[in-house]
Amino acid sequence: MLTESDLNWLVNVRHHLHQHPELSCDEATTSAYIAERLAELGIPAVTGIGGYGVVATLQGHGNGPAVGLRADMDALAITERTGLPYRSQNPDVMHACGHDGHMTILLGAAMILKRSTFAGQVHLIFQPAEEKVGGARLMLADGLFQRFPMRQIFGLHNWPGLPAGQIVLHDGPVMAGTSEFILRFTAAGGHASMPHLTGDPLLAGGHFMTGIQQAVARSVDPLESAVVTVGTFHGGSAQNIIPQGADLTGTLRAFRTETLLHLQDRVRRIAHAAAEMAGCGMDLSFDAFLCRPVVNTPAERDIMRNAAQGAGLRLGDPMAPSMGGDDFGEFLHVLPGAYAFLGNGERADENGLHQPKYDFNDAIIAPGAMLLAHSALVALGQS
Ligand SMILES: [Zn+2]
Ligand SMILES: [Zn+2]
């Protein structure tokens, strides 16, 4: 249980983090601040894991197994428009996804666990660069699970639109896997009146735009869900010039890694065909950061469910998975685990995730902390 003074401390921490947001891979002061707060709680921390990642370990009695609890740390390139007294002090950077709240929740879970008796260990994982680059993968490459062996991992994300403090646990897929691409069509370019002398990158882009709409409709099993979206399409500088290039970027989403790889193949083929039809060359690359889907394993989902019930938290009805992504999927690719949605309260037009009027709801720090702490306790109790 968290006392009133614990909660005051945690709310102050949350507001401090909210005032000092940092972009992916730039979380230097956030990392130092978290390590200081952990020290204040008497929990030793290791910093610099996969960039600015921090891992702190709570030692129970005996040599039981270990479990991991994870929070993400980074903010977004958004100009905050909440008008809050603790609004961002860093120009054009904002905690608009609530990762300030997730870090605070993990510190709250640490407080609860510190006062609990358990066998084994709990590793608190503060992960950088969730929004971009793939901090989970960076931490894994830096030996996260070798340096801190663990058997299971648990995490959560606040969810605007769900009643505050309500917990939703998905059976299977929670969030989509994502893959992003950068595509450039090239040609010699030339006079708009002499199209026979050059390929046309804009036309190739047009072919690609329409062709790609068929990738899901005609090549993915209709019982599966997937999305292909072109987010940018730039090319040309004047009405009478065929340009030398056209640039497109986009994203692929699916709930199975195999489907994501299949869509990458379709994008490649359609880009080739589009370039061919318009007499162009092309250069296609996929972000090295293919983020796997977040898929709960049944036993760990049950652990979280039992933990929520045991701690007297409110469980909501099952809901559809989200096409959004979270690189927690990288951890779940290696270890069994589960990831919960935690209601952030009512959602209006401009206060959803990644919006300039979003704010994490301090009232859900306590239920979030209880959920994570009790998930670890239930997991370790089942050893
Ligand atoms: Zn986000
Ligand atoms: Zn997020």
PDB file of N, CA and C and ligand atoms in Angstrom, residues 72 74 76 96-99 130-131 157 325-326 353-354, ligand 1:
ATOM      1  N   ASP A  72       8.810   2.955 -19.704  1.00  0.00           N
ATOM      2  CA  ASP A  72       9.539   3.682 -20.748  1.00  0.00           C
ATOM      3  C   ASP A  72       9.820   5.111 -20.291  1.00  0.00           C
ATOM      4  N   ASP A  74      11.024   8.054 -22.564  1.00  0.00           N
ATOM      5  CA  ASP A  74      11.216   9.172 -23.489  1.00  0.00           C
ATOM      6  C   ASP A  74       9.953   9.985 -23.748  1.00  0.00           C
ATOM      7  N   LEU A  76       8.189  13.238 -26.565  1.00  0.00           N
ATOM      8  CA  LEU A  76       7.929  13.417 -28.000  1.00  0.00           C
ATOM      9  C   LEU A  76       8.205  14.859 -28.442  1.00  0.00           C
ATOM     10  N   ALA A  96       3.989  13.513 -23.942  1.00  0.00           N
ATOM     11  CA  ALA A  96       2.618  13.441 -24.444  1.00  0.00           C
ATOM     12  C   ALA A  96       2.132  11.998 -24.553  1.00  0.00           C
ATOM     13  N   CYS A  97       2.937  11.046 -24.030  1.00  0.00           N
ATOM     14  CA  CYS A  97       2.507   9.649 -24.079  1.00  0.00           C
ATOM     15  C   CYS A  97       2.437   9.083 -22.658  1.00  0.00           C
ATOM     16  N   GLY A  98       2.733   9.956 -21.673  1.00  0.00           N
ATOM     17  CA  GLY A  98       2.600   9.524 -20.284  1.00  0.00           C
ATOM     18  C   GLY A  98       3.749   8.691 -19.753  1.00  0.00           C
ATOM     19  N   HIS A  99       4.904   8.721 -20.433  1.00  0.00           N
ATOM     20  CA  HIS A  99       6.026   7.925 -19.932  1.00  0.00           C
ATOM     21  C   HIS A  99       6.553   8.498 -18.614  1.00  0.00           C
ATOM     22  N   GLU A 130      11.580   4.527 -26.424  1.00  0.00           N
ATOM     23  CA  GLU A 130      10.467   3.673 -26.862  1.00  0.00           C
ATOM     24  C   GLU A 130       9.827   4.224 -28.126  1.00  0.00           C
ATOM     25  N   GLU A 131       9.708   5.552 -28.191  1.00  0.00           N
ATOM     26  CA  GLU A 131       8.976   6.173 -29.305  1.00  0.00           C
ATOM     27  C   GLU A 131       9.716   6.026 -30.633  1.00  0.00           C
ATOM     28  N   HIS A 157       0.632   0.451 -20.093  1.00  0.00           N
ATOM     29  CA  HIS A 157       0.538   1.762 -20.721  1.00  0.00           C
ATOM     30  C   HIS A 157      -0.767   2.405 -20.298  1.00  0.00           C
ATOM     31  N   GLY A 325       1.956   0.881 -31.571  1.00  0.00           N
ATOM     32  CA  GLY A 325       3.018  -0.081 -31.274  1.00  0.00           C
ATOM     33  C   GLY A 325       3.721   0.270 -29.977  1.00  0.00           C
ATOM     34  N   ASP A 326       4.409  -0.698 -29.405  1.00  0.00           N
ATOM     35  CA  ASP A 326       5.263  -0.464 -28.230  1.00  0.00           C
ATOM     36  C   ASP A 326       6.375  -1.496 -28.316  1.00  0.00           C
ATOM     37  N   LEU A 353      -3.297  10.304 -26.501  1.00  0.00           N
ATOM     38  CA  LEU A 353      -1.848  10.088 -26.564  1.00  0.00           C
ATOM     39  C   LEU A 353      -1.275  10.818 -27.774  1.00  0.00           C
ATOM     40  N   HIS A 354      -0.091  11.399 -27.599  1.00  0.00           N
ATOM     41  CA  HIS A 354       0.632  12.120 -28.656  1.00  0.00           C
ATOM     42  C   HIS A 354      -0.086  13.401 -29.078  1.00  0.00           C
TER      43      HIS A 354
HETATM   44 ZN    ZN B   1       3.845   7.075 -27.558  1.00  0.00          ZN
END
